[in-house]
Short mmCIF file of C-alpha atoms in Angstrom, two decimals:
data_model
loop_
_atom_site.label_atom_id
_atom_site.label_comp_id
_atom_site.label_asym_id
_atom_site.label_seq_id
_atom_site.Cartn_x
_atom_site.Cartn_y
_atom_site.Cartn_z
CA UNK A 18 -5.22 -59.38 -13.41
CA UNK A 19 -2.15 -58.75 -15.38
CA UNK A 20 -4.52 -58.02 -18.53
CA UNK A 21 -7.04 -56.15 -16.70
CA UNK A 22 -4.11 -53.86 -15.49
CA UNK A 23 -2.75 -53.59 -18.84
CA UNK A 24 -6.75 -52.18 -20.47
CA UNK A 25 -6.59 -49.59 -18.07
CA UNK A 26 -3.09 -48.40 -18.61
CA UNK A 27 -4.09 -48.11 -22.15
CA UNK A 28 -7.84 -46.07 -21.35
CA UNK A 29 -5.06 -43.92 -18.91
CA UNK A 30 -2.95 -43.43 -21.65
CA UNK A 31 -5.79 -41.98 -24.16
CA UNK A 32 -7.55 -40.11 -21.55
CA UNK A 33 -4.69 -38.27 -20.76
CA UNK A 34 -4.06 -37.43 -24.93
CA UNK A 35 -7.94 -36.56 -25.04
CA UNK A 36 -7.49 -34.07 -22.41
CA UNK A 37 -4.23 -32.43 -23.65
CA UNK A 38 -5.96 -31.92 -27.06
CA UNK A 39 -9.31 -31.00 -24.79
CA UNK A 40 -6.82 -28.07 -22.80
CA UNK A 41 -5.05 -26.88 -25.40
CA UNK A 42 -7.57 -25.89 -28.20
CA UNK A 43 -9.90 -24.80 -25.37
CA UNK A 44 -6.93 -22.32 -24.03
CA UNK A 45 -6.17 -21.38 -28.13
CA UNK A 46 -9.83 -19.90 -28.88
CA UNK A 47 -9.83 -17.72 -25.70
CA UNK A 48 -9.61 -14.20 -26.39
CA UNK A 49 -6.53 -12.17 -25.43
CA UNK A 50 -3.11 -12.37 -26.30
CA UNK A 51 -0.12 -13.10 -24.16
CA UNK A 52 2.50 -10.82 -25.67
CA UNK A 53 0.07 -7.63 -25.43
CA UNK A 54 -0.64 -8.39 -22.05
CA UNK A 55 3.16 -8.45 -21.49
CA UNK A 56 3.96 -5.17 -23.28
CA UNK A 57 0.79 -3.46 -22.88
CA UNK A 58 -1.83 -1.83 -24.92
CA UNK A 59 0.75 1.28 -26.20
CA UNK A 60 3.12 -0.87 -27.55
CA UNK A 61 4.20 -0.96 -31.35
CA UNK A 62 3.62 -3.46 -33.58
CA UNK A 63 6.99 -4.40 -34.49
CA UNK A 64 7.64 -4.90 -30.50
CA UNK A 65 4.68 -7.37 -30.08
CA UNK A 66 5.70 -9.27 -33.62
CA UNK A 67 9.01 -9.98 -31.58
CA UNK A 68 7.84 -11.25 -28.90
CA UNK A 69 5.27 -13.58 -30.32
CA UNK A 70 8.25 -15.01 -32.18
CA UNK A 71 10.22 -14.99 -29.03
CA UNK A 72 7.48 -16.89 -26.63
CA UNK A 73 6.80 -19.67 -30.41
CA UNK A 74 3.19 -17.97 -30.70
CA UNK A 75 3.48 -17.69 -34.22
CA UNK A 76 4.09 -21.23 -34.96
CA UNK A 77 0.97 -23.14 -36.31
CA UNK A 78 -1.11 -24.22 -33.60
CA UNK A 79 -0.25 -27.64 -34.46
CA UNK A 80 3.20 -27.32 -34.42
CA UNK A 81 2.79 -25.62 -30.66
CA UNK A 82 0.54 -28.86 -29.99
CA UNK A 83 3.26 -31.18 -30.22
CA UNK A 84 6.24 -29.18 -29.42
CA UNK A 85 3.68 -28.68 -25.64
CA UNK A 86 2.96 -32.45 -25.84
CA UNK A 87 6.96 -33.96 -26.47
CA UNK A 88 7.85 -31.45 -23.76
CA UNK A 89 5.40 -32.67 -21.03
CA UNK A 90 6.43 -35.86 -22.14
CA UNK A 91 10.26 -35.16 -21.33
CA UNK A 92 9.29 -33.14 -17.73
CA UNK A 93 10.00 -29.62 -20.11
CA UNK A 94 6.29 -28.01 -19.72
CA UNK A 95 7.74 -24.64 -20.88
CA UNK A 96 8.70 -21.38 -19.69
CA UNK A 97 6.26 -19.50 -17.98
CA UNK A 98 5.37 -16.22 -19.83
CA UNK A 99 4.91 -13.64 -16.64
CA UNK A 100 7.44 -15.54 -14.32
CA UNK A 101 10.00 -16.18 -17.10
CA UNK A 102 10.99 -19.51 -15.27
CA UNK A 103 10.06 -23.04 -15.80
CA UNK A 104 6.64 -24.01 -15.42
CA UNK A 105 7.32 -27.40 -13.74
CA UNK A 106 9.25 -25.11 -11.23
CA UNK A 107 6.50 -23.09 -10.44
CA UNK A 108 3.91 -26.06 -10.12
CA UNK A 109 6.20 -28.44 -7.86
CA UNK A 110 6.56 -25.08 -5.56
CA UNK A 111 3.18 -24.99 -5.44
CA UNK A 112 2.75 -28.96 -4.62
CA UNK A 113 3.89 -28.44 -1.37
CA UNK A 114 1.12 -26.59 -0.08
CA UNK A 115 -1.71 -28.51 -2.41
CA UNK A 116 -0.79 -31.82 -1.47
CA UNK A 117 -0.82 -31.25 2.16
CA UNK A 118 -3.89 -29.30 1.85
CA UNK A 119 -5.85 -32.16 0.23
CA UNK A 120 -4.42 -34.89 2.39
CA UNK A 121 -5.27 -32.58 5.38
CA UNK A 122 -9.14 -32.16 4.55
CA UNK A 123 -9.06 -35.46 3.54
CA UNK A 124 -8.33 -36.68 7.03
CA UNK A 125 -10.56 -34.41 8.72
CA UNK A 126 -13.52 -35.87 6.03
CA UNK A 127 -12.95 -38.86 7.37
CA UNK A 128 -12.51 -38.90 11.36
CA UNK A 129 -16.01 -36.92 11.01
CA UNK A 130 -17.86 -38.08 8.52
CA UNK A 131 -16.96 -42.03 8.78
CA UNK A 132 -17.84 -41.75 12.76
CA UNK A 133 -21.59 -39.79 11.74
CA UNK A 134 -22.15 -42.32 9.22
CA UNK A 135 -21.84 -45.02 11.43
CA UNK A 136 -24.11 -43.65 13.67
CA UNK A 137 -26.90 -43.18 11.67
CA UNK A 138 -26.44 -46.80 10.58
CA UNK A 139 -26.84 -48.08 14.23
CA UNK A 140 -29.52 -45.11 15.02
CA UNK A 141 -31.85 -46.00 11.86
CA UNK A 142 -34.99 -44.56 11.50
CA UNK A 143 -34.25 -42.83 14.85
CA UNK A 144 -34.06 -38.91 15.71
CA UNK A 145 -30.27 -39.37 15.64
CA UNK A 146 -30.74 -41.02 12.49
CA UNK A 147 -32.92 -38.41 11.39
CA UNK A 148 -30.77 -35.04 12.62
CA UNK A 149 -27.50 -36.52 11.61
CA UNK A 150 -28.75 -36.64 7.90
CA UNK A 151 -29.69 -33.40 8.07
CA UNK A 152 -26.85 -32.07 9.17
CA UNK A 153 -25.42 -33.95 6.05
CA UNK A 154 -28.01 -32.04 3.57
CA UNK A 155 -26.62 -28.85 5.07
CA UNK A 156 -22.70 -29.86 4.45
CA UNK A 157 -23.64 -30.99 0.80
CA UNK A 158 -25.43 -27.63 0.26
CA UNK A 159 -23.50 -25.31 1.82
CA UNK A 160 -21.31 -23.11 -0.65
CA UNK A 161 -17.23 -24.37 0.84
CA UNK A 162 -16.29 -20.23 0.25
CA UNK A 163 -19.11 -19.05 2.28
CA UNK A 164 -18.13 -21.34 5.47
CA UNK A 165 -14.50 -20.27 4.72
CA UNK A 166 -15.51 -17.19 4.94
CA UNK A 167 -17.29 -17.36 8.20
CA UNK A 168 -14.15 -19.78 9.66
CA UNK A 169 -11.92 -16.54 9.51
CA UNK A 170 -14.51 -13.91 11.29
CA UNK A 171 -14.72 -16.49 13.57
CA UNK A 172 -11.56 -17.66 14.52
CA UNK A 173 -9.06 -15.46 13.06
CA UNK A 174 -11.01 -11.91 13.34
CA UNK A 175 -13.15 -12.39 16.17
CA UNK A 176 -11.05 -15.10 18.58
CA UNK A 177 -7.76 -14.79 16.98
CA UNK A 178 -7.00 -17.98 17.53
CA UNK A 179 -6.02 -18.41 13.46
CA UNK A 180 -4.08 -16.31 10.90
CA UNK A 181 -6.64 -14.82 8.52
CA UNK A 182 -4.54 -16.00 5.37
CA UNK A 183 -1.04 -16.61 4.14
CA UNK A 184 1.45 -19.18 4.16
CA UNK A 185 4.61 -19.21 6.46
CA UNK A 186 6.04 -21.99 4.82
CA UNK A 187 7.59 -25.64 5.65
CA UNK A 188 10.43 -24.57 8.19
CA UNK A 189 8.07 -23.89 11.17
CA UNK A 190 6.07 -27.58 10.41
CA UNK A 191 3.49 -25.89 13.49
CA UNK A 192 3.17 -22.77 11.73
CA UNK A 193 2.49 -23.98 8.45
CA UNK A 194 -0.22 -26.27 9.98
CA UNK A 195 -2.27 -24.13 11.86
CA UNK A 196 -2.18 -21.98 8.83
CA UNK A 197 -3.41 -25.19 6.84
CA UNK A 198 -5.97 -25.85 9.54
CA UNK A 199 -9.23 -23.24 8.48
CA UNK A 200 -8.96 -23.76 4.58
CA UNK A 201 -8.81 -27.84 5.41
CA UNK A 202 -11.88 -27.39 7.45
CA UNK A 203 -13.49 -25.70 4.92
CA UNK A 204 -12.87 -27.83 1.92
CA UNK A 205 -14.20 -31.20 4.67
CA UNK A 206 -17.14 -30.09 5.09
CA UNK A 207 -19.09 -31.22 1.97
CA UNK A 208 -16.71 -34.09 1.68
CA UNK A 209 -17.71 -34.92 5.58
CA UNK A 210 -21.18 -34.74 4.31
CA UNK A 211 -20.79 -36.85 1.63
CA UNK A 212 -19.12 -39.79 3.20
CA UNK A 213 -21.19 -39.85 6.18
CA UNK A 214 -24.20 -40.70 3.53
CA UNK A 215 -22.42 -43.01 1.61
CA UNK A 216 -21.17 -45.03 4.95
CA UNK A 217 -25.05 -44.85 6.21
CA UNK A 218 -26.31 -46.34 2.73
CA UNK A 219 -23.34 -49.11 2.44
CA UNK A 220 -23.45 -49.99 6.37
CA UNK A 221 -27.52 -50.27 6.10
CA UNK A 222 -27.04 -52.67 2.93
CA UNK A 223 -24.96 -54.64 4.72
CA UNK A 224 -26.46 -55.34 7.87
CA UNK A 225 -28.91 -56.80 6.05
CA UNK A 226 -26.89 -59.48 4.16
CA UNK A 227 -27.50 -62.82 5.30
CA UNK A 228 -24.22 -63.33 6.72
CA UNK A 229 -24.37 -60.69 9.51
CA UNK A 230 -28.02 -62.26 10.29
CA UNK A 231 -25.95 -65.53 10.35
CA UNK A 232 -23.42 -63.85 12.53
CA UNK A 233 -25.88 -62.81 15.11
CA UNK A 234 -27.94 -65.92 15.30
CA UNK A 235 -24.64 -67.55 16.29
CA UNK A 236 -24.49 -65.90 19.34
CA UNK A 237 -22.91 -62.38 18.37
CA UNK A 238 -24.66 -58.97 19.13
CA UNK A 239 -25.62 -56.61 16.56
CA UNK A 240 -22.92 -54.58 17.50
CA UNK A 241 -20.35 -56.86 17.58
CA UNK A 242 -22.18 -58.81 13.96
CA UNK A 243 -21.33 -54.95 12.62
CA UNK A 244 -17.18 -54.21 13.87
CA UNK A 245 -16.43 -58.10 12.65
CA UNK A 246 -18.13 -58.40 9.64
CA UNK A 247 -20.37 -55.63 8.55
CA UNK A 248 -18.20 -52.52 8.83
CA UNK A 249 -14.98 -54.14 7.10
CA UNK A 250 -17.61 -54.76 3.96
CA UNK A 251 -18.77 -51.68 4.18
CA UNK A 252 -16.05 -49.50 3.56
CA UNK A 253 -15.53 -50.76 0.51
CA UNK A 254 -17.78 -47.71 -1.54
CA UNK A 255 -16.43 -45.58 1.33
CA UNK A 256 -13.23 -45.87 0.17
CA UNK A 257 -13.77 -45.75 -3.72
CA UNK A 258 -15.47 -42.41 -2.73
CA UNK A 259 -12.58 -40.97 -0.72
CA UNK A 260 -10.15 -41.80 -3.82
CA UNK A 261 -12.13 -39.85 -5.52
CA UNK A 262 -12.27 -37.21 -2.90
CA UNK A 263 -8.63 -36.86 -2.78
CA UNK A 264 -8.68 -35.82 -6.58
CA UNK A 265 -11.48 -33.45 -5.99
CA UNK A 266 -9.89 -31.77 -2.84
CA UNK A 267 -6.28 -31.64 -5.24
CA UNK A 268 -8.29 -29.80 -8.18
CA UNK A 269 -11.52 -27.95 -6.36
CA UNK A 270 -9.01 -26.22 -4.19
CA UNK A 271 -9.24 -22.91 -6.05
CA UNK A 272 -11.88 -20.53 -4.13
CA UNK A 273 -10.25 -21.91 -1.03
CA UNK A 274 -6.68 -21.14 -2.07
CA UNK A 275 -7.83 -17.68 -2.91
CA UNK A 276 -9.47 -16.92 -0.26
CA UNK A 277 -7.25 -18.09 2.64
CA UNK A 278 -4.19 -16.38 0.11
CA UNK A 279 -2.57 -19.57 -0.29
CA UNK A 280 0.06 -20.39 -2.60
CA UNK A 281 -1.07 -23.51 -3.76
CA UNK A 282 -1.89 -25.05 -7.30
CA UNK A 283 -5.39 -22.90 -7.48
CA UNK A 284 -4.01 -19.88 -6.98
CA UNK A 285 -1.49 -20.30 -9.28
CA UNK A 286 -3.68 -21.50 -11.95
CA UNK A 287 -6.13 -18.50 -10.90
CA UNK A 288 -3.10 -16.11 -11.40
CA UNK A 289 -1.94 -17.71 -14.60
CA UNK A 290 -5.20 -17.34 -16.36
CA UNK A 291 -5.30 -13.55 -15.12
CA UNK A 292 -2.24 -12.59 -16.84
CA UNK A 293 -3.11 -15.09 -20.14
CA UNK A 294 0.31 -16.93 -18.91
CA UNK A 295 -1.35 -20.24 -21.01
CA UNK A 296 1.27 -21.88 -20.46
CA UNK A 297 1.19 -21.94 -16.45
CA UNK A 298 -2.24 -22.73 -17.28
CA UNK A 299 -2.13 -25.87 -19.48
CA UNK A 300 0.78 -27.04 -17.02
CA UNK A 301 -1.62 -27.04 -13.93
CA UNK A 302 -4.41 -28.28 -15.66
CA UNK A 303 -2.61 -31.17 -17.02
CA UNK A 304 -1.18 -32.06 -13.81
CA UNK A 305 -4.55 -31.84 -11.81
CA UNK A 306 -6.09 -34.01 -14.76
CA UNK A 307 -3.36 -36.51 -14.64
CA UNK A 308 -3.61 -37.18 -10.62
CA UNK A 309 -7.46 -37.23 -11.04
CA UNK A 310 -7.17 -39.68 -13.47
CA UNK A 311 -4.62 -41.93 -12.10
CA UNK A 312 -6.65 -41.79 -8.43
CA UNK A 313 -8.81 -43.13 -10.55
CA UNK A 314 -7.01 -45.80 -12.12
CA UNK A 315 -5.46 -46.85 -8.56
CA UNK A 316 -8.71 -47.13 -7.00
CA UNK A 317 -10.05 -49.35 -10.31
CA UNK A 318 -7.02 -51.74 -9.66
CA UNK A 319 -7.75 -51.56 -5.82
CA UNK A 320 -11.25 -52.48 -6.63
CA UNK A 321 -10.27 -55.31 -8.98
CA UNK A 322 -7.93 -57.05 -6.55
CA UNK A 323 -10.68 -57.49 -4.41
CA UNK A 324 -13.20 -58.33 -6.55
CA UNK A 325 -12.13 -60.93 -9.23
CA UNK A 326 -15.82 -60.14 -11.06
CA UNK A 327 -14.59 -56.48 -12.05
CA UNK A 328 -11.17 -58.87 -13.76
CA UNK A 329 -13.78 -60.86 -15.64
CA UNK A 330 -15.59 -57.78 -17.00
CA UNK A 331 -18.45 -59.22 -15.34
CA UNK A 332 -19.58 -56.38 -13.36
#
């Protein structure tokens, strides 16, 4: 285990370098330049030479590489070029309305779409079955922004029952909820979707494993065969794809963010790349890379702890 643990430290270790080198030169070839945007299009060359030299952009792109790289590595990701304050400031600000946000849709995913999956399991080839799959289809397909969009004529313009957008913050824990509560719906449905499919598929497979036939012809019921044995086995994928989720709902938060006018990670990052702050950029991108990847790596370890095969390498 110890060994196994140790491989995926290392492939952790290089993804991450592979995607700051990725971010970096990607962010470099992008047209515009940060210290025009700052001064404007009127101002003198000698004013923008300055401030290129102030901000390191005339260093060789190399030398900005690794200067970027020993700072992330030391918790210094810069000094953000429109806010003129720490990056890692700006980003653990934002955190606290990301993080919640995720963990929040997250939840709701799950209460729905574990329960619908389920039930198309035990429903097979029925018109439950059959319905609750396509309501599935229509999650998957349908655009997160659109249904966002309809969430607030619905409950915030037409019953009032929601703020339309905005963020009162963490002092009024209720407040900051409810304000939490439309953008989290929006961002579960597809995920709702998606685990209610993957539950159906893993629950099916193992119903039909001898053991649960075993179970029943020793006296259990189907249903009880499926709570005991089946539906502790079948979680399993479920939960590998919730991991996952959790990463997704961190990083894919941007339309959401921006619509609801939150002031989370996405928006920030949205912001950053409209004022060429690259800087605030790289930070957030980094960050969301490095949780996706080491969700990832957890749920890999997870997996391996339970299945000594994966140790082996033969799986």
């Amino acid at each position: 285990m110890l060994n196994f643990v140790l491989r995926r430290a290392v492939s952790l270790a290089i993804s991450l370098l592979v995607a700051s080198v990725v971010i970096f030169f990607v962010l470099e070839v992008l047209p515009g330049d940060p210290a025009r945007f700052m001064l404007g299009l009127n101002a003198s060359p000698e004013a923008l030479a300055a401030l290129r030299t102030q901000l390191g952009l005339d260093a060789p792109v190399l030398v900005r590489y690794w200067s970027w790289l020993a700072g992330m590595a030391s918790g210094d990701f810069g000094i953000s070029y429109t806010y003129r304050t720490p990056a890692i400031e700006l980003i653990a600000a934002r955190l606290w309305v990301s993080i919640p946000l995720a963990v929040y849709a997250l939840v709701l995913a799950t209460l729905i779409g574990i329960p619908l999956g389920v039930l198309a399991a035990t429903k097979r080839n029925s018109p439950i079955d059959a319905g609750t799959m396509g309501l599935t289809q229509i999650g998957i397909a349908l655009p997160n922004f659109w249904f966002a969009m309809l969430l607030v004529l619905l409950f915030s313009v037409t019953l009032r029952w929601f703020s339309s957008g905005g963020f009162p913050g963490w002092d009024d824990p209720g407040a900051a909820m409810m304000a939490l509560t439309l953008p989290a719906i929006a961002l579960a449905l597809p995920q709702a979707a998606i685990l209610a499919r993957v539950m159906r598929s893993s629950l099916l497979d193992t119903l039909d494993e001898d053991y649960v036939r075993t179970a029943q012809a020793k006296g259990l019921t189907r249903s009880q065969a499926l709570w005991r044995h089946a539906f502790r086995n079948a979680l399993i994928p479920v939960l590998t794809i919730m991991g996952l989720q959790f990463s997704f709902l961190l990083a894919g938060a941007i339309i959401i963010e921006n619509v609801f006018y939150l002031p989370g990670l996405g928006r920030l990052a949205f912001q950053a790349i409209t004022a060429r702050d690259l800087i605030v950029v790289r930070s957030v991108v980094m960050i969301l890379v490095f949780a996706v990847i080491v969700v990832t790596f957890a749920v890999d370890i997870a997996y391996a702890a339970v299945d000594p095969r994966l140790r082996r390498g033969t799986r």
